[in-house]
PDB file of C-alpha atoms in Angstrom:
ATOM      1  CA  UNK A 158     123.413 229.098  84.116  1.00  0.00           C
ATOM      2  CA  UNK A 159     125.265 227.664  87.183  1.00  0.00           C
ATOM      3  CA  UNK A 160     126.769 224.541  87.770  1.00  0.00           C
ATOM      4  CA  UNK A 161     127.451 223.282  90.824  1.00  0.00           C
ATOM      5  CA  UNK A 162     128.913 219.776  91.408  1.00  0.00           C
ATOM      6  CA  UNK A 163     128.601 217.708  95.263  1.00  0.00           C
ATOM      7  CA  UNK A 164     131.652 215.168  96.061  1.00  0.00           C
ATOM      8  CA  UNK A 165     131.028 213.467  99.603  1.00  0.00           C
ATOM      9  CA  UNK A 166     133.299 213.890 102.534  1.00  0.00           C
ATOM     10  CA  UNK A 167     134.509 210.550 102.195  1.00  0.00           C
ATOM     11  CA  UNK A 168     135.668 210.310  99.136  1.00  0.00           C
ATOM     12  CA  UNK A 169     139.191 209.756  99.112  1.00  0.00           C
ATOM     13  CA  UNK A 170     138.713 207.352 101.797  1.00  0.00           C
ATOM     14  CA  UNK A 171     140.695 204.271  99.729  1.00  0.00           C
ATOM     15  CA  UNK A 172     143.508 206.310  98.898  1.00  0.00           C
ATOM     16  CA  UNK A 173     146.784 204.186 100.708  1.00  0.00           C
ATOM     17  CA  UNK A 174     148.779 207.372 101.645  1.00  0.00           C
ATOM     18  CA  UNK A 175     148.184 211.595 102.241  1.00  0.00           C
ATOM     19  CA  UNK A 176     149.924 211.805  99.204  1.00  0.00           C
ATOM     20  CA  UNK A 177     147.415 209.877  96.740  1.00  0.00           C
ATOM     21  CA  UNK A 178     144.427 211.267  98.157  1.00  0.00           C
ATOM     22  CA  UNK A 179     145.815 214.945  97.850  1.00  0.00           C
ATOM     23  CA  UNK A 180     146.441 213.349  93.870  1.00  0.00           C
ATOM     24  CA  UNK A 181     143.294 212.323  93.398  1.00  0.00           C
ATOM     25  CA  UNK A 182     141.871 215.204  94.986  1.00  0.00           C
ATOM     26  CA  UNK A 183     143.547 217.351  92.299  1.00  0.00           C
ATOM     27  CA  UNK A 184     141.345 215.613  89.534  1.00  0.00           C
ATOM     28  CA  UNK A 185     138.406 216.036  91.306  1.00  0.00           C
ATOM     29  CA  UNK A 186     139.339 219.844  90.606  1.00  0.00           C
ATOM     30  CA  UNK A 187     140.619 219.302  87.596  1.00  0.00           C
ATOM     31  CA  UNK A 188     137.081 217.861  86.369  1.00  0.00           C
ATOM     32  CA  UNK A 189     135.619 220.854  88.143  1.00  0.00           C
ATOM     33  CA  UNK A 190     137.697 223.032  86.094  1.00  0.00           C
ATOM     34  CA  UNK A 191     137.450 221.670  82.648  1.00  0.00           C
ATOM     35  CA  UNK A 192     134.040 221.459  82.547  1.00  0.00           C
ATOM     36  CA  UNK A 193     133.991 224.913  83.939  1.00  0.00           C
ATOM     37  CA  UNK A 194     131.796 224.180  87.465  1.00  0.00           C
ATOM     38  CA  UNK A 195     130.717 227.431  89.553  1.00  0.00           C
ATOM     39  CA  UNK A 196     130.898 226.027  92.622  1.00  0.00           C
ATOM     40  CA  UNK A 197     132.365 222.905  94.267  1.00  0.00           C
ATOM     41  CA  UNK A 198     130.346 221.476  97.767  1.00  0.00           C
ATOM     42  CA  UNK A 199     131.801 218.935  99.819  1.00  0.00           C
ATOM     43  CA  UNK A 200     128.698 217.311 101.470  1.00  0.00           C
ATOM     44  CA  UNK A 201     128.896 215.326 104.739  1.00  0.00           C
ATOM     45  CA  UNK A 202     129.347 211.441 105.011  1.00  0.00           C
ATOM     46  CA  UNK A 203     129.928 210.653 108.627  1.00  0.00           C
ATOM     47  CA  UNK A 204     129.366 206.924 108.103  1.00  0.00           C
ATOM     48  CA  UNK A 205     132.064 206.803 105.225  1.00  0.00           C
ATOM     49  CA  UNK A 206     135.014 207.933 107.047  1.00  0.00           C
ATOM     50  CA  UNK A 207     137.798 207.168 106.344  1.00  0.00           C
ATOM     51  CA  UNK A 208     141.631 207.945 107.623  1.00  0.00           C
ATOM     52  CA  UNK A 209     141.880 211.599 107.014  1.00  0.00           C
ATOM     53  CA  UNK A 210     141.092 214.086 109.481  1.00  0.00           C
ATOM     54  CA  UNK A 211     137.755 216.080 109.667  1.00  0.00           C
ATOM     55  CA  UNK A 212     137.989 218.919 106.880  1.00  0.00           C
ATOM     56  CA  UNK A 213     140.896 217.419 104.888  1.00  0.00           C
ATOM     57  CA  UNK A 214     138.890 217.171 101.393  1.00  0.00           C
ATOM     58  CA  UNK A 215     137.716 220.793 101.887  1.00  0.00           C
ATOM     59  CA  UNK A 216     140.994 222.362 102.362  1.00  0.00           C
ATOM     60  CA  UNK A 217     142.958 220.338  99.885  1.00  0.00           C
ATOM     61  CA  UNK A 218     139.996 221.462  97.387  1.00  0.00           C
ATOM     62  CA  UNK A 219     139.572 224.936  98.738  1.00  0.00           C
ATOM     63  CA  UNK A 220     143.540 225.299  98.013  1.00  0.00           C
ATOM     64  CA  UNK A 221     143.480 223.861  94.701  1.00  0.00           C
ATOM     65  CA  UNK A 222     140.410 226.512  94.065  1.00  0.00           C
ATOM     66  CA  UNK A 223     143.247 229.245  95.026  1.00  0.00           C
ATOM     67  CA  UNK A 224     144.733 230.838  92.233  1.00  0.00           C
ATOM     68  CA  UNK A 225     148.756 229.872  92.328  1.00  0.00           C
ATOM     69  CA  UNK A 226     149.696 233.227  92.819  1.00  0.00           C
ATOM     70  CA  UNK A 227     147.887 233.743  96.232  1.00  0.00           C
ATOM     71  CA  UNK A 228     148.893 230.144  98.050  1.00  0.00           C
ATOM     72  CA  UNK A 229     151.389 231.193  99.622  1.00  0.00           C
ATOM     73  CA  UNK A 230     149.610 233.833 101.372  1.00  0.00           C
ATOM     74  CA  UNK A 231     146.791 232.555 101.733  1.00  0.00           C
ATOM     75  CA  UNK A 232     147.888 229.145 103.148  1.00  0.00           C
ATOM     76  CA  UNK A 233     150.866 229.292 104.466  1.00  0.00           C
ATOM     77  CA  UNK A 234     152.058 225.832 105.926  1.00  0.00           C
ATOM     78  CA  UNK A 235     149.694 222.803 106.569  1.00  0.00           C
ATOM     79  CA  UNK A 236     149.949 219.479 107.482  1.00  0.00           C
ATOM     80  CA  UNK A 237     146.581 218.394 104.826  1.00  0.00           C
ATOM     81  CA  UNK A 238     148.925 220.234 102.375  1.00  0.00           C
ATOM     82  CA  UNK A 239     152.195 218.610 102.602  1.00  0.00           C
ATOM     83  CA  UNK A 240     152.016 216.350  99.645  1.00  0.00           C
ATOM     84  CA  UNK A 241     150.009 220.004  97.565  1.00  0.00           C
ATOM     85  CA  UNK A 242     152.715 219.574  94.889  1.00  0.00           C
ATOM     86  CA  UNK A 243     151.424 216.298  93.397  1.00  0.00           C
ATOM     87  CA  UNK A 244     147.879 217.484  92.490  1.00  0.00           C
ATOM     88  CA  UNK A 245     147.701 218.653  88.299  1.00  0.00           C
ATOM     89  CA  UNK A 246     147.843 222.463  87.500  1.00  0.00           C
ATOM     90  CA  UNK A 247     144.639 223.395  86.994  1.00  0.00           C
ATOM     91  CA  UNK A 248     145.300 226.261  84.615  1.00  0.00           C
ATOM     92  CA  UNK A 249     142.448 228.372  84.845  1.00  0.00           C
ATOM     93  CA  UNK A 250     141.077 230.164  82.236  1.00  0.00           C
ATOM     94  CA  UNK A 251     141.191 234.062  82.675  1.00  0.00           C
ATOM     95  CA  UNK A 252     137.897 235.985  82.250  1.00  0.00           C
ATOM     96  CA  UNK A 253     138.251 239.212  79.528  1.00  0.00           C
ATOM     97  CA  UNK A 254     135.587 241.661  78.359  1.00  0.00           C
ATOM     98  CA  UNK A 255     135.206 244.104  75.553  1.00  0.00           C
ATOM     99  CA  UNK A 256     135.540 247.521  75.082  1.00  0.00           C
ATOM    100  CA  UNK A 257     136.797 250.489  77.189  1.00  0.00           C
ATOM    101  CA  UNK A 258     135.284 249.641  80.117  1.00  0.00           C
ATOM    102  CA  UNK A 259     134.934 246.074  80.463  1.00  0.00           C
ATOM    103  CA  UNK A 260     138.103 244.941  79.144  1.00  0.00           C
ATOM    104  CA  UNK A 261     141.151 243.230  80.927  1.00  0.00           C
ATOM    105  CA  UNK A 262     140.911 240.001  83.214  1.00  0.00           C
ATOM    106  CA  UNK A 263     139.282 239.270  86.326  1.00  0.00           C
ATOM    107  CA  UNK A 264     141.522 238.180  89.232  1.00  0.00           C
ATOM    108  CA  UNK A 265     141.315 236.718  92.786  1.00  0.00           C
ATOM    109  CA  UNK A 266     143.028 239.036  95.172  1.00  0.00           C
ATOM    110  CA  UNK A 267     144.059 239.188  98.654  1.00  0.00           C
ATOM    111  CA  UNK A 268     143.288 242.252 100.846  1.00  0.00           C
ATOM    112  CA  UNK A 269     146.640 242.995 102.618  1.00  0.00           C
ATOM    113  CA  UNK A 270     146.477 246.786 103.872  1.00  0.00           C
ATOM    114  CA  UNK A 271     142.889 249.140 104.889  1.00  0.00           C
ATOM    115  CA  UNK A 272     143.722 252.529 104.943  1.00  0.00           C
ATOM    116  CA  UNK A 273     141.914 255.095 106.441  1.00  0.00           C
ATOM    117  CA  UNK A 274     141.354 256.871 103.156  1.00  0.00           C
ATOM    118  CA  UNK A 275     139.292 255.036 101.650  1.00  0.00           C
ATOM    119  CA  UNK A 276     141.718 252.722 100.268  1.00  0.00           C
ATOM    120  CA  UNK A 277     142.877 249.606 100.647  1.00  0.00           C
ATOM    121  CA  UNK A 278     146.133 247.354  99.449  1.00  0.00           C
ATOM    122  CA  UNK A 279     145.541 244.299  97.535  1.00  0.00           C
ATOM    123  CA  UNK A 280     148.110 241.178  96.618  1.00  0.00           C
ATOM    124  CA  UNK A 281     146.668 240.081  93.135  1.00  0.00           C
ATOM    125  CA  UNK A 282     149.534 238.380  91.809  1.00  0.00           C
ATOM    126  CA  UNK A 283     150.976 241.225  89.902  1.00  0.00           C
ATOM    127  CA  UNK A 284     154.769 242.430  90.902  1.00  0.00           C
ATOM    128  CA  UNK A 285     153.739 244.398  93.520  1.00  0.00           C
ATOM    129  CA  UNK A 286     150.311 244.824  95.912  1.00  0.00           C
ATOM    130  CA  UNK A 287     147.994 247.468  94.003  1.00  0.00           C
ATOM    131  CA  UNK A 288     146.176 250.146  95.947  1.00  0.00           C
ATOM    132  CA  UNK A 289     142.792 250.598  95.065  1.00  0.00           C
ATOM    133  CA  UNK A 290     139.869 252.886  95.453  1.00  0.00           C
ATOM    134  CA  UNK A 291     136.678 251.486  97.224  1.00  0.00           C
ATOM    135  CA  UNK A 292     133.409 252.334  95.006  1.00  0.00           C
ATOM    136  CA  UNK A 293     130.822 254.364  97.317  1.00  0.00           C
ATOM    137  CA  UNK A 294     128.614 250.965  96.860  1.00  0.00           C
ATOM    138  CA  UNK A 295     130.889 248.550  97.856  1.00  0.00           C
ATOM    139  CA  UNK A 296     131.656 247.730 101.874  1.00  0.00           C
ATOM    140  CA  UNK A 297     135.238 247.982 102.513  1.00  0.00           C
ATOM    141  CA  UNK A 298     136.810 244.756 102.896  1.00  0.00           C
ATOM    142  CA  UNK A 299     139.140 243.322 105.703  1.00  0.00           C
ATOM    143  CA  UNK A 300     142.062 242.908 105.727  1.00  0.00           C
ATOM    144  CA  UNK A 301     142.865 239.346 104.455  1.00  0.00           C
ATOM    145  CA  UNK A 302     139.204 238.810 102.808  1.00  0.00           C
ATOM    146  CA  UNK A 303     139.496 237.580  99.485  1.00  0.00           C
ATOM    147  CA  UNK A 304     138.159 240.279  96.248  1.00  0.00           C
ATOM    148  CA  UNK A 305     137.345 240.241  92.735  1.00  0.00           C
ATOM    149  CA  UNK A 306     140.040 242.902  90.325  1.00  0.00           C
ATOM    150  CA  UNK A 307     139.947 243.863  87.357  1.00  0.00           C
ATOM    151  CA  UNK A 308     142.904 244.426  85.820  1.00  0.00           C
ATOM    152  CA  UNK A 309     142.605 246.421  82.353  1.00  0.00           C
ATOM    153  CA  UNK A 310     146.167 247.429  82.161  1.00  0.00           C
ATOM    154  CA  UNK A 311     149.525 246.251  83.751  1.00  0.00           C
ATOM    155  CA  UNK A 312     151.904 249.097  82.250  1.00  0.00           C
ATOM    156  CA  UNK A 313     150.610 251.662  84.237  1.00  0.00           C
ATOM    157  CA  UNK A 314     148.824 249.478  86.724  1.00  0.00           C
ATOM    158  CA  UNK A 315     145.584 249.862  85.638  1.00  0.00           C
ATOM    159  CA  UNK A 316     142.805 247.844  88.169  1.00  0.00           C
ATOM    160  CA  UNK A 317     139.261 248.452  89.838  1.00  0.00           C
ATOM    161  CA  UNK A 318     137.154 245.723  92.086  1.00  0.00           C
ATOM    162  CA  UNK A 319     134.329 244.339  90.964  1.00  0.00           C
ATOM    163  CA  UNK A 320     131.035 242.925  92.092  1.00  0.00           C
ATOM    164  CA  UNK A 321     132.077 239.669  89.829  1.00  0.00           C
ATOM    165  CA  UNK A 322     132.762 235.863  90.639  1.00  0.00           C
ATOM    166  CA  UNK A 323     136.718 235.085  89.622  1.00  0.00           C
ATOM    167  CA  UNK A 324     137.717 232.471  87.454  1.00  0.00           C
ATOM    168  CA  UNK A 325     137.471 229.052  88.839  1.00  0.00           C
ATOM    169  CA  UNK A 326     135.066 227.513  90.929  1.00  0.00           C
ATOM    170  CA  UNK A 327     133.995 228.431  94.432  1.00  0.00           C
ATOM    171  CA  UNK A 328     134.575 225.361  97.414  1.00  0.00           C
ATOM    172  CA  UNK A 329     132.158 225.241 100.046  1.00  0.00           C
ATOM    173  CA  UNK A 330     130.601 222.995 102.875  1.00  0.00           C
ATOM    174  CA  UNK A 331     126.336 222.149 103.076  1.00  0.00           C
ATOM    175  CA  UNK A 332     124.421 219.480 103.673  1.00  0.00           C
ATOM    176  CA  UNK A 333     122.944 217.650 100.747  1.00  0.00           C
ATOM    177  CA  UNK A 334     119.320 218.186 101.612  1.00  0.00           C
ATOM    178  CA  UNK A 335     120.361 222.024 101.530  1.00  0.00           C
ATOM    179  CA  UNK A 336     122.147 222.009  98.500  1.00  0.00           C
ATOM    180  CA  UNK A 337     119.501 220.846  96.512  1.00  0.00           C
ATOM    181  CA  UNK A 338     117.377 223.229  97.536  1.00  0.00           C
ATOM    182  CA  UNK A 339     119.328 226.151  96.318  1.00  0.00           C
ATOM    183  CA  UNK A 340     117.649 228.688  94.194  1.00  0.00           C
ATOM    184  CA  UNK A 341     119.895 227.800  91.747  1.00  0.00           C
ATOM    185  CA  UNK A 342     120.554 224.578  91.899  1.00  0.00           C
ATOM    186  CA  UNK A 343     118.770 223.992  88.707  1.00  0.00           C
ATOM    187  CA  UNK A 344     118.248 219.919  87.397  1.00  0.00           C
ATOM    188  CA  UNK A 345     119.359 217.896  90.318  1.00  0.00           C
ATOM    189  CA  UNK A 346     121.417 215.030  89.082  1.00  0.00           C
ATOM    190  CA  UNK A 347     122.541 211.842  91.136  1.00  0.00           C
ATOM    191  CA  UNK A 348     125.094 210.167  88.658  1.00  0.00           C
ATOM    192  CA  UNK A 349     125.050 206.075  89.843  1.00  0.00           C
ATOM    193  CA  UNK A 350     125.443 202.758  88.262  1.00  0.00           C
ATOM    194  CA  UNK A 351     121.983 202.194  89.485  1.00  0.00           C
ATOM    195  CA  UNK A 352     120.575 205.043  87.952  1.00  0.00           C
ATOM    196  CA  UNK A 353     118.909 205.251  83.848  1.00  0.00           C
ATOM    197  CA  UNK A 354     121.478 204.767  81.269  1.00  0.00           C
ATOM    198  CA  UNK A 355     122.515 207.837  79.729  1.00  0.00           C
ATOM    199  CA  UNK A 356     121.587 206.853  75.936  1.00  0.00           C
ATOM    200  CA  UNK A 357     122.285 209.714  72.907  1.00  0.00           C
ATOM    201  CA  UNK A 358     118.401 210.044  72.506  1.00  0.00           C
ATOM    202  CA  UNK A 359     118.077 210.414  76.357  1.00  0.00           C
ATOM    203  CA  UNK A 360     120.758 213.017  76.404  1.00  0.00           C
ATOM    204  CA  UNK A 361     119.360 215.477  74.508  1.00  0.00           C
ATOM    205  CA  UNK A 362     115.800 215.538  76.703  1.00  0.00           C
ATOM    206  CA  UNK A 363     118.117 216.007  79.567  1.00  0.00           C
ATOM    207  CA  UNK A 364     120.129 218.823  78.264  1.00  0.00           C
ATOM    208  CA  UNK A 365     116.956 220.948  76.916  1.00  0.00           C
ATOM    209  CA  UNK A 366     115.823 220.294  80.401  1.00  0.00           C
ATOM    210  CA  UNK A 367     119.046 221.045  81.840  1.00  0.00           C
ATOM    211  CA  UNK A 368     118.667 224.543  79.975  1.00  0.00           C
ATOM    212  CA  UNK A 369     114.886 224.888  81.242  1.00  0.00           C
ATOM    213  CA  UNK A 370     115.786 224.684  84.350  1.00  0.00           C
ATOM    214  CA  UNK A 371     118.714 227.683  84.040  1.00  0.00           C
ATOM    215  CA  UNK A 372     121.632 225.063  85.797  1.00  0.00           C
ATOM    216  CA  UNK A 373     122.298 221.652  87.128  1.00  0.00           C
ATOM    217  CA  UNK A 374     123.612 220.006  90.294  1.00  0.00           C
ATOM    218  CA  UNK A 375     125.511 216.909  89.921  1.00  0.00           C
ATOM    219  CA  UNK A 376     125.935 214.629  92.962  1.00  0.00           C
ATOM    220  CA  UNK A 377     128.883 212.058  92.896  1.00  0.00           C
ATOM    221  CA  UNK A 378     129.243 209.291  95.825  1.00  0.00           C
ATOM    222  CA  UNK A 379     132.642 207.764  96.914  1.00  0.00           C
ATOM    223  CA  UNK A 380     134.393 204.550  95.918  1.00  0.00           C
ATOM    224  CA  UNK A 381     132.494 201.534  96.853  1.00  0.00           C
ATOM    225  CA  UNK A 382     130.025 203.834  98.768  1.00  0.00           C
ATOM    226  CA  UNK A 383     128.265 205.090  95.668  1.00  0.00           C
ATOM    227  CA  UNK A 384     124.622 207.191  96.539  1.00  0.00           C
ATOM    228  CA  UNK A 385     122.656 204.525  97.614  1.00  0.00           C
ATOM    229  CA  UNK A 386     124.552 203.922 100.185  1.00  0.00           C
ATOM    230  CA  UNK A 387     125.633 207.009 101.399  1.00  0.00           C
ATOM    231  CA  UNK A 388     121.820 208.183 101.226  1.00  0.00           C
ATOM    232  CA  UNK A 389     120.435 205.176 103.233  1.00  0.00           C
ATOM    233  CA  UNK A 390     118.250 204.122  99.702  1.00  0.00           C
ATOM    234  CA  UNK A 391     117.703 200.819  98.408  1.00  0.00           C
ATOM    235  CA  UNK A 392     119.384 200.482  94.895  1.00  0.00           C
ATOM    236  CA  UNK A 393     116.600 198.143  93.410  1.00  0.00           C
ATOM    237  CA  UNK A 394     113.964 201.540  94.622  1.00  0.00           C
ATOM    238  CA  UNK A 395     116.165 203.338  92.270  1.00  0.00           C
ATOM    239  CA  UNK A 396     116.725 201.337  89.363  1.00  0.00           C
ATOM    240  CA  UNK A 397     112.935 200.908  89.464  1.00  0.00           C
ATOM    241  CA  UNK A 398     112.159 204.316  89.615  1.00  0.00           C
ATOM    242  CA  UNK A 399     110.098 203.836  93.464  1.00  0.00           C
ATOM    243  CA  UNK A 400     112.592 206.422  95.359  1.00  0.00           C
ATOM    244  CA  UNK A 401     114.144 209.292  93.979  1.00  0.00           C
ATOM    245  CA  UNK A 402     116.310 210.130  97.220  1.00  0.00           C
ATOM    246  CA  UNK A 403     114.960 213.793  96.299  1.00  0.00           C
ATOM    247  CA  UNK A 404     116.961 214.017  92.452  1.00  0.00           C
ATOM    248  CA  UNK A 405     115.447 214.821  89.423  1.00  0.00           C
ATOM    249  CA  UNK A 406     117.272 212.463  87.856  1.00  0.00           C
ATOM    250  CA  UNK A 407     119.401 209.231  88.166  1.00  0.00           C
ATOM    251  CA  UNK A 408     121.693 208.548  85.663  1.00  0.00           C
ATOM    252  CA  UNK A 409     124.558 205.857  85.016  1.00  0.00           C
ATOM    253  CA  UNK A 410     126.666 207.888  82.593  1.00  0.00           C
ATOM    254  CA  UNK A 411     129.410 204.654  82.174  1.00  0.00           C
ATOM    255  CA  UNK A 412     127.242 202.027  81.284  1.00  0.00           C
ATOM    256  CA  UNK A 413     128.725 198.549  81.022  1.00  0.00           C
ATOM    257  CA  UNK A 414     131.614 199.597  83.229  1.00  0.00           C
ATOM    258  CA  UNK A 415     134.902 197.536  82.311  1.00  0.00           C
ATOM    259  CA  UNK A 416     135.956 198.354  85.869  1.00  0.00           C
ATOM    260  CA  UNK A 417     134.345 196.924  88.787  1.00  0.00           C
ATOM    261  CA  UNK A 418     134.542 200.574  90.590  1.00  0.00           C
ATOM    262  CA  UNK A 419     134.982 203.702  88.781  1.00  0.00           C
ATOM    263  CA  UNK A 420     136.574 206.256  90.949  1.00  0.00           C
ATOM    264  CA  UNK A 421     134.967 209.301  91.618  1.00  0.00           C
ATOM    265  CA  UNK A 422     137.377 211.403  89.829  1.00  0.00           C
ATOM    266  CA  UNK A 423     136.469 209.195  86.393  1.00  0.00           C
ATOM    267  CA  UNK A 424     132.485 209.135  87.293  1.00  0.00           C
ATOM    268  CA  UNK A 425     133.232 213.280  87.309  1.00  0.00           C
ATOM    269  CA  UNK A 426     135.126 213.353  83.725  1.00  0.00           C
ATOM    270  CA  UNK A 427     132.455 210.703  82.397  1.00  0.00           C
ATOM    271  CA  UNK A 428     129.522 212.220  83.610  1.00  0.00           C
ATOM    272  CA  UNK A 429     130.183 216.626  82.954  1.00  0.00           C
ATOM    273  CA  UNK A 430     131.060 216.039  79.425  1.00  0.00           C
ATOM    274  CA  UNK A 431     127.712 214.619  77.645  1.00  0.00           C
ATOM    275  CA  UNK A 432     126.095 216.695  80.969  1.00  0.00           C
ATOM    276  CA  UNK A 433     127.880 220.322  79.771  1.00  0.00           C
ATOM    277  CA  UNK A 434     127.349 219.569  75.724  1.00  0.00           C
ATOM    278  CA  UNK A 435     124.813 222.367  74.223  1.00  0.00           C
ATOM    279  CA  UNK A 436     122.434 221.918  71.959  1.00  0.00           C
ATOM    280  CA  UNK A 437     124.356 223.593  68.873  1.00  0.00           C
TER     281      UNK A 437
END
């Protein structure tokens, strides 16, 4: 079952300084990581723009995505990443398996060496780069692609790729209208004030059908640029149920709202946790 959660372009378009929107940046991954989110898209709001250069939200997200071991390398120095220290660890869970084959944990590596024997070099965060075998099914990767190891032993240096997702969630860039349409993007979810109120009877219709449908997509707007707005829809069509901007569902997940805008970062917390909740 996949889970894949939108955040617009423009949405750290109030923050005052680089450094709080690289903060609050770091919760929107934070949420993503809790509430353990496959994939992370960064959809396209032209007409919410705010200070930051084009591509700023992606790479402050895609970094945070990075396992800490690999930033360096993988990064190097940036100017969207001068202020990286601020955002929260996001301590990702490692993946293990069971039994003789399957166990150990999965981990992100960095392709650093191809040699011509079928072999290749690869920084995983361990004390030294590994050198692995590449399975007769798998296309040898670049130098500097990213890979998926797992490690079953560190004393010997036990380690084999995989045809596996890491741990963590994946960052990427589409167009909302495409994202929805994913094969797997499951119950398509637009979480707004304007939407239904999530009530306790209503949540349990929407996580059977969140389990019917094998996954869920959750879109999020930005702060005082909520969905409506960013999708060009009138918020009355909504509330009434007359345009469905092409979700499943509407849903205002913080009903009576102490706060006259709740940030993006809080919609994110608010809304994944009744969202992710299973039925036993």
């Amino acid at each position: 079952m996949t889970t894949s959660v939108l955040v617009p372009s423009s949405l750290a378009r109030e923050a005052e300084d680089r450094r709080e929107a690289t903060r609050k940046l770091g919760y929107v991954a934070r949420a993503a990581t809790v509430f353990r989110a496959d994939r992370l898209t960064v959809f396209p709001d032209p007409d919410g723009k705010g200070k930051w250069e084009d591509g700023f939200v992606e790479t402050v997200l895609r970094y945070a995505a990075t396992p800490p071991y690999l930033r360096k390398e993988a990064w190097g120095r940036r100017d969207e990443l001068e202020y990286a220290g601020v955002m929260p660890p996001l301590r990702v869970r490692s993946q293990t398996g069971s039994g003789s084959e399957g166990s150990g944990s999965l981990r992100q590596g960095i392709v650093t060496e191809v040699g011509a024997d079928g072999r290749v070099r690869v920084n995983c965060g361990l004390q030294h780069p590994i050198s692995l075998p590449v399975p007769p099914a798998m296309e040898a990767p670049a130098e500097g692609e990213r890979v998926t190891v797992r490690v079953s032993s560190r004393r010997p240096v036990r380690a084999k790729f995989v045809d596996e997702s890491p741990p963590g969630f994946a960052v990427d860039v589409s167009d909302l209208d495409a994202a929805l349409q994913r094969d797997d993007a499951g119950l398509t979810v637009a979480a707004s004030r304007h939407g239904e109120v999530l009530s306790v009877d209503r949540l349990g219709r929407v996580v059977q059908r969140r389990a019917s449908e094998g996954g869920m997509t959750v879109v999020f707007g930005a702060p005082e640029r909520g969905l409506p707005a960013i999708l060009g829809v009138d918020p009355d069509a909504v509330a009434d149920g007359r345009d469905d901007g092409g979700f499943d569902l509407w849903l205002n997940t913080v009903p009576n709202q102490g706060s006259e805008v709740v940030r993006t970062e809080e919609a994110m917390f608010a809304t994944l946790a009744p969202l992710t909740l299973t039925e036993r």
